[in-house]
GROMACS .gro file of C-alpha atoms in nm:
model
  308
    1MET     CA    1   7.645  -2.602   0.063
    2VAL     CA    2   7.933  -2.764   0.254
    3SER     CA    3   8.106  -2.427   0.286
    4GLN     CA    4   7.817  -2.299   0.500
    5ARG     CA    5   7.824  -2.329   0.877
    6VAL     CA    6   7.532  -2.427   1.100
    7VAL     CA    7   7.534  -2.402   1.479
    8ALA     CA    8   7.288  -2.604   1.690
    9THR     CA    9   7.241  -2.511   2.056
   10PHE     CA   10   7.122  -2.859   2.157
   11HIS     CA   11   7.172  -3.222   2.064
   12LEU     CA   12   6.940  -3.416   1.834
   13PRO     CA   13   6.972  -3.783   1.736
   14ARG     CA   14   7.172  -3.812   1.413
   15GLU     CA   15   6.886  -3.983   1.230
   16TRP     CA   16   6.658  -3.684   1.304
   17LEU     CA   17   6.893  -3.441   1.132
   18GLY     CA   18   6.857  -3.590   0.787
   19ALA     CA   19   7.118  -3.464   0.541
   20LEU     CA   20   7.201  -3.150   0.739
   21PRO     CA   21   7.540  -3.261   0.879
   22ASP     CA   22   7.649  -3.365   0.527
   23LEU     CA   23   7.539  -3.040   0.364
   24ALA     CA   24   7.700  -2.794   0.604
   25ASP     CA   25   7.980  -2.755   0.855
   26PHE     CA   26   7.765  -2.864   1.150
   27VAL     CA   27   7.853  -2.769   1.510
   28GLU     CA   28   7.629  -2.859   1.804
   29TRP     CA   29   7.627  -2.817   2.179
   30GLY     CA   30   7.642  -3.180   2.287
   31SER     CA   31   7.536  -3.158   2.652
   32GLY     CA   32   7.182  -3.212   2.774
   33GLU     CA   33   7.208  -2.877   2.953
   34PRO     CA   34   7.118  -2.554   2.770
   35ALA     CA   35   7.404  -2.410   2.569
   36PRO     CA   36   7.601  -2.148   2.767
   37ARG     CA   37   7.559  -1.797   2.634
   38ASP     CA   38   7.936  -1.749   2.603
   39TRP     CA   39   7.955  -2.058   2.381
   40LEU     CA   40   7.671  -1.933   2.162
   41LEU     CA   41   7.821  -1.585   2.131
   42LYS     CA   42   8.149  -1.740   2.017
   43GLU     CA   43   8.012  -2.003   1.780
   44VAL     CA   44   7.747  -1.789   1.612
   45GLY     CA   45   8.009  -1.544   1.489
   46GLU     CA   46   8.080  -1.737   1.167
   47ALA     CA   47   7.745  -1.918   1.141
   48ASP     CA   48   7.520  -1.897   0.837
   49GLY     CA   49   7.241  -2.084   1.012
   50LEU     CA   50   7.133  -2.119   1.376
   51LEU     CA   51   6.925  -2.409   1.508
   52CYS     CA   52   6.799  -2.307   1.853
   53THR     CA   53   6.519  -2.376   2.099
   54VAL     CA   54   6.315  -2.204   2.372
   55THR     CA   55   6.599  -2.202   2.626
   56ASP     CA   56   6.812  -1.979   2.400
   57ARG     CA   57   6.764  -1.603   2.416
   58VAL     CA   58   6.841  -1.484   2.064
   59ASP     CA   59   6.853  -1.110   2.122
   60GLU     CA   60   7.033  -0.804   1.987
   61GLU     CA   61   7.363  -0.910   2.144
   62ILE     CA   62   7.356  -1.250   1.974
   63LEU     CA   63   7.252  -1.100   1.642
   64ARG     CA   64   7.532  -0.842   1.655
   65ALA     CA   65   7.781  -1.124   1.707
   66ALA     CA   66   7.634  -1.325   1.417
   67ARG     CA   67   7.809  -1.151   1.130
   68ARG     CA   68   7.706  -1.401   0.858
   69LEU     CA   69   7.376  -1.528   0.991
   70ARG     CA   70   7.104  -1.575   0.729
   71VAL     CA   71   6.848  -1.799   0.900
   72ILE     CA   72   6.733  -1.886   1.251
   73SER     CA   73   6.531  -2.206   1.290
   74THR     CA   74   6.382  -2.269   1.632
   75TYR     CA   75   6.284  -2.617   1.746
   76SER     CA   76   5.960  -2.494   1.903
   77VAL     CA   77   5.611  -2.367   1.828
   78GLY     CA   78   5.681  -2.044   2.019
   79TYR     CA   79   5.934  -1.782   1.915
   80ASP     CA   80   5.908  -1.527   2.196
   81HIS     CA   81   6.274  -1.608   2.282
   82ILE     CA   82   6.384  -1.455   1.950
   83ASP     CA   83   6.398  -1.082   1.876
   84VAL     CA   84   6.217  -1.125   1.546
   85GLY     CA   85   6.215  -0.752   1.471
   86ALA     CA   86   6.592  -0.725   1.508
   87ALA     CA   87   6.639  -1.035   1.291
   88ARG     CA   88   6.410  -0.896   1.023
   89ALA     CA   89   6.600  -0.568   1.024
   90ARG     CA   90   6.914  -0.766   0.937
   91GLY     CA   91   6.746  -0.967   0.663
   92ILE     CA   92   6.761  -1.289   0.874
   93ARG     CA   93   6.477  -1.532   0.815
   94VAL     CA   94   6.314  -1.698   1.120
   95GLY     CA   95   6.142  -2.038   1.108
   96TYR     CA   96   5.948  -2.229   1.374
   97THR     CA   97   5.748  -2.552   1.403
   98PRO     CA   98   5.375  -2.474   1.427
   99ASP     CA   99   5.104  -2.740   1.430
  100VAL     CA  100   5.348  -3.032   1.463
  101LEU     CA  101   5.306  -3.052   1.842
  102THR     CA  102   4.935  -2.966   1.852
  103ASP     CA  103   4.796  -3.311   1.926
  104ALA     CA  104   5.070  -3.412   2.170
  105THR     CA  105   5.014  -3.094   2.372
  106ALA     CA  106   4.636  -3.131   2.366
  107ASP     CA  107   4.673  -3.491   2.485
  108LEU     CA  108   4.885  -3.372   2.777
  109ALA     CA  109   4.631  -3.103   2.864
  110PHE     CA  110   4.369  -3.373   2.904
  111ALA     CA  111   4.608  -3.599   3.093
  112LEU     CA  112   4.669  -3.314   3.338
  113MET     CA  113   4.296  -3.244   3.374
  114LEU     CA  114   4.224  -3.607   3.454
  115ALA     CA  115   4.525  -3.644   3.682
  116VAL     CA  116   4.449  -3.343   3.899
  117SER     CA  117   4.071  -3.388   3.919
  118ARG     CA  118   4.084  -3.765   3.984
  119ARG     CA  119   4.387  -3.734   4.218
  120VAL     CA  120   4.590  -3.980   4.012
  121VAL     CA  121   4.933  -3.856   4.118
  122GLU     CA  122   4.827  -3.823   4.480
  123GLY     CA  123   4.698  -4.181   4.479
  124ASP     CA  124   5.015  -4.313   4.317
  125ARG     CA  125   5.225  -4.130   4.577
  126LEU     CA  126   5.008  -4.272   4.859
  127ILE     CA  127   5.070  -4.630   4.747
  128ARG     CA  128   5.444  -4.583   4.689
  129SER     CA  129   5.484  -4.432   5.035
  130GLY     CA  130   5.305  -4.723   5.199
  131GLY     CA  131   5.014  -4.505   5.310
  132TRP     CA  132   4.725  -4.703   5.158
  133ARG     CA  133   4.559  -4.866   5.462
  134ILE     CA  134   4.190  -4.904   5.372
  135PRO     CA  135   4.097  -5.137   5.081
  136TRP     CA  136   3.784  -4.937   4.991
  137SER     CA  137   3.566  -4.666   5.140
  138ALA     CA  138   3.272  -4.467   5.004
  139THR     CA  139   3.448  -4.140   5.080
  140PHE     CA  140   3.812  -4.238   5.017
  141MET     CA  141   4.016  -4.026   4.768
  142LEU     CA  142   3.714  -3.851   4.623
  143GLY     CA  143   3.786  -3.641   4.317
  144SER     CA  144   3.586  -3.455   4.055
  145GLU     CA  145   3.449  -3.584   3.724
  146VAL     CA  146   3.563  -3.450   3.390
  147HIS     CA  147   3.287  -3.600   3.176
  148GLY     CA  148   2.995  -3.363   3.129
  149ARG     CA  149   3.159  -3.068   3.304
  150THR     CA  150   3.234  -2.721   3.164
  151ILE     CA  151   3.575  -2.641   3.020
  152GLY     CA  152   3.692  -2.287   2.955
  153ILE     CA  153   3.972  -2.274   2.697
  154ILE     CA  154   4.169  -1.951   2.683
  155GLY     CA  155   4.335  -1.927   2.343
  156MET     CA  156   4.161  -2.085   2.044
  157GLY     CA  157   4.455  -2.144   1.815
  158ARG     CA  158   4.567  -2.487   1.694
  159ILE     CA  159   4.615  -2.629   2.043
  160GLY     CA  160   4.297  -2.473   2.180
  161ARG     CA  161   4.097  -2.625   1.895
  162ALA     CA  162   4.254  -2.967   1.954
  163ILE     CA  163   4.166  -2.946   2.324
  164ALA     CA  164   3.808  -2.854   2.228
  165ARG     CA  165   3.781  -3.162   2.004
  166ARG     CA  166   3.887  -3.383   2.293
  167ALA     CA  167   3.646  -3.207   2.529
  168ALA     CA  168   3.362  -3.284   2.289
  169GLY     CA  169   3.445  -3.653   2.328
  170PHE     CA  170   3.391  -3.613   2.703
  171ASP     CA  171   3.052  -3.445   2.643
  172MET     CA  172   3.182  -3.128   2.803
  173LYS     CA  173   3.023  -2.785   2.769
  174ILE     CA  174   3.293  -2.589   2.584
  175LEU     CA  175   3.352  -2.219   2.644
  176TYR     CA  176   3.643  -2.030   2.497
  177ASN     CA  177   3.805  -1.690   2.498
  178SER     CA  178   4.038  -1.553   2.231
  179ARG     CA  179   4.130  -1.222   2.074
  180THR     CA  180   3.842  -1.262   1.829
  181PRO     CA  181   3.545  -1.503   1.811
  182LYS     CA  182   3.596  -1.811   1.589
  183PRO     CA  183   3.268  -1.880   1.404
  184ASP     CA  184   3.396  -2.216   1.277
  185VAL     CA  185   3.454  -2.354   1.628
  186ALA     CA  186   3.176  -2.564   1.783
  187ALA     CA  187   3.198  -2.386   2.117
  188GLU     CA  188   3.061  -2.080   2.292
  189TYR     CA  189   3.269  -1.763   2.287
  190ALA     CA  190   3.267  -1.590   2.626
  191PRO     CA  191   3.443  -1.288   2.776
  192LEU     CA  192   3.671  -1.381   3.065
  193ASP     CA  193   3.425  -1.236   3.317
  194ALA     CA  194   3.167  -1.488   3.193
  195LEU     CA  195   3.401  -1.780   3.123
  196LEU     CA  196   3.584  -1.795   3.457
  197PRO     CA  197   3.285  -1.827   3.696
  198ARG     CA  198   3.119  -2.089   3.472
  199SER     CA  199   3.416  -2.319   3.405
  200ASP     CA  200   3.504  -2.631   3.604
  201PHE     CA  201   3.839  -2.644   3.420
  202VAL     CA  202   4.022  -2.338   3.290
  203VAL     CA  203   4.285  -2.440   3.034
  204LEU     CA  204   4.550  -2.195   2.914
  205ALA     CA  205   4.655  -2.240   2.550
  206VAL     CA  206   4.777  -1.891   2.462
  207ASP     CA  207   5.093  -1.749   2.312
  208LEU     CA  208   5.319  -1.546   2.538
  209ASN     CA  209   5.294  -1.182   2.435
  210PRO     CA  210   5.248  -0.848   2.613
  211SER     CA  211   4.873  -0.905   2.651
  212THR     CA  212   4.908  -1.254   2.804
  213TYR     CA  213   5.216  -1.197   3.021
  214HIS     CA  214   5.102  -1.249   3.385
  215MET     CA  215   4.736  -1.246   3.279
  216VAL     CA  216   4.657  -1.506   3.546
  217ASP     CA  217   4.692  -1.308   3.867
  218TYR     CA  218   4.508  -1.318   4.200
  219GLY     CA  219   4.211  -1.124   4.059
  220PHE     CA  220   4.182  -1.369   3.769
  221LEU     CA  221   4.187  -1.667   4.007
  222ARG     CA  222   3.928  -1.512   4.239
  223ARG     CA  223   3.683  -1.503   3.947
  224MET     CA  224   3.709  -1.882   3.906
  225LYS     CA  225   3.487  -2.132   4.087
  226ARG     CA  226   3.626  -2.254   4.419
  227SER     CA  227   3.575  -2.606   4.281
  228ALA     CA  228   3.759  -2.534   3.955
  229TYR     CA  229   4.101  -2.644   3.833
  230LEU     CA  230   4.358  -2.441   3.638
  231VAL     CA  231   4.559  -2.618   3.366
  232ASN     CA  232   4.854  -2.457   3.187
  233VAL     CA  233   5.015  -2.604   2.874
  234SER     CA  234   5.113  -2.270   2.720
  235ARG     CA  235   5.392  -2.061   2.878
  236GLY     CA  236   5.488  -2.032   3.243
  237LYS     CA  237   5.500  -1.653   3.245
  238VAL     CA  238   5.130  -1.634   3.165
  239ILE     CA  239   5.075  -1.700   3.539
  240VAL     CA  240   5.187  -1.491   3.835
  241GLU     CA  241   5.309  -1.793   4.030
  242ARG     CA  242   5.308  -1.629   4.373
  243ASP     CA  243   4.940  -1.540   4.319
  244LEU     CA  244   4.858  -1.897   4.217
  245ILE     CA  245   5.032  -2.031   4.527
  246ARG     CA  246   4.834  -1.790   4.744
  247ALA     CA  247   4.505  -1.886   4.577
  248LEU     CA  248   4.576  -2.257   4.631
  249GLU     CA  249   4.673  -2.202   4.994
  250GLU     CA  250   4.353  -2.004   5.056
  251GLY     CA  251   4.129  -2.254   4.874
  252ILE     CA  252   4.030  -1.997   4.611
  253ILE     CA  253   4.047  -2.277   4.350
  254ALA     CA  254   4.045  -2.654   4.392
  255GLY     CA  255   4.376  -2.731   4.225
  256ALA     CA  256   4.614  -2.677   3.936
  257ALA     CA  257   4.801  -2.884   3.679
  258LEU     CA  258   5.105  -2.723   3.520
  259ASP     CA  259   5.351  -2.823   3.249
  260VAL     CA  260   5.530  -2.487   3.240
  261PHE     CA  261   5.658  -2.244   3.502
  262GLU     CA  262   5.775  -1.885   3.541
  263ASP     CA  263   6.135  -1.997   3.589
  264GLU     CA  264   6.246  -2.342   3.478
  265PRO     CA  265   6.345  -2.588   3.605
  266ILE     CA  266   6.182  -2.594   3.949
  267GLY     CA  267   6.288  -2.826   4.231
  268ALA     CA  268   6.139  -3.021   4.520
  269ASP     CA  269   6.166  -2.713   4.743
  270HIS     CA  270   5.924  -2.512   4.526
  271PRO     CA  271   5.595  -2.437   4.709
  272LEU     CA  272   5.390  -2.591   4.427
  273ALA     CA  273   5.581  -2.918   4.461
  274ARG     CA  274   5.461  -2.954   4.821
  275MET     CA  275   5.089  -2.929   4.740
  276ASN     CA  276   4.876  -3.242   4.702
  277ASN     CA  277   4.618  -3.066   4.484
  278VAL     CA  278   4.877  -2.973   4.221
  279VAL     CA  279   5.008  -3.194   3.938
  280LEU     CA  280   5.339  -3.092   3.784
  281THR     CA  281   5.514  -3.209   3.466
  282PRO     CA  282   5.856  -3.085   3.346
  283HIS     CA  283   5.764  -2.899   3.024
  284ILE     CA  284   5.682  -3.214   2.826
  285GLY     CA  285   5.387  -3.095   2.619
  286SER     CA  286   5.548  -3.206   2.293
  287ALA     CA  287   5.755  -3.489   2.439
  288THR     CA  288   5.654  -3.786   2.230
  289VAL     CA  289   5.896  -3.965   1.999
  290GLU     CA  290   5.672  -3.902   1.700
  291THR     CA  291   5.626  -3.531   1.768
  292ARG     CA  292   5.986  -3.450   1.855
  293ARG     CA  293   6.109  -3.632   1.544
  294ARG     CA  294   5.863  -3.441   1.325
  295MET     CA  295   5.964  -3.112   1.491
  296ALA     CA  296   6.324  -3.192   1.399
  297GLU     CA  297   6.227  -3.258   1.037
  298VAL     CA  298   6.044  -2.924   1.014
  299ALA     CA  299   6.319  -2.729   1.191
  300VAL     CA  300   6.589  -2.877   0.967
  301GLU     CA  301   6.384  -2.814   0.652
  302ASN     CA  302   6.326  -2.451   0.764
  303LEU     CA  303   6.701  -2.414   0.812
  304LEU     CA  304   6.789  -2.559   0.472
  305ARG     CA  305   6.526  -2.347   0.297
  306GLY     CA  306   6.669  -2.037   0.466
  307LEU     CA  307   7.022  -2.125   0.355
  308ARG     CA  308   6.900  -2.184   0.000
   0.00000   0.00000   0.00000
């Protein structure tokens, strides 16, 4: 297999790659920044295998340049950044890493729920800025409870199910919405028009596809409780960000906690970054050592299977 060439658009620790560098002519983009498109267009020309991730747009142009490509392995659970139809038409296999990051992402969803409703980040920021003046007060930094409240999960795939299991541990009333009801899930299926006005927390755990793109707009947010929180651990483009900003400014919902954004990265000048009732994390849903290592193992194995 040494005669075969593999191009990786990002750097992984050597010990996570297993035997891959010894079994193929292995070329990787070594910077922490996303690989430039010009670099990818050049390097993919003689590649048999491509190891990519969500920041790489693998479209018709890339596939035309990839004269020898036989397999694309993406280091992600989503594959909306790959033109799968165009790859299939060329006989190129596509692999991804489902299920591996389920628990890590569900954990983060709950961390975000707790952080935004109990004002954890706001309290931390208050102390670090020297603004904590009163040792204790009956009405100081009041937040909202999570235990016993109603959660509305939109998307009942692997991650949605894992979030529901955690919600059960908090004695929450669990509502969910998905393309089809899931009889095996211990939760109540509800249309969006019923789920949104009943939920104290609305958690997005959907794939990005034509039906979910910008599904969370101003009308969606107006159907939520004014005391409710929106949590997104799916894809940034599920939300119309300008509508979310407007809803937060107008008090249409109580707050939001987001791990993903329409355009990434965002900076300190972003309107969401200036709001106290918003918790932001930099797309770290799967960012645990254990999960990222396992994702690498699956992505490498997908690549090697495709080459074989």
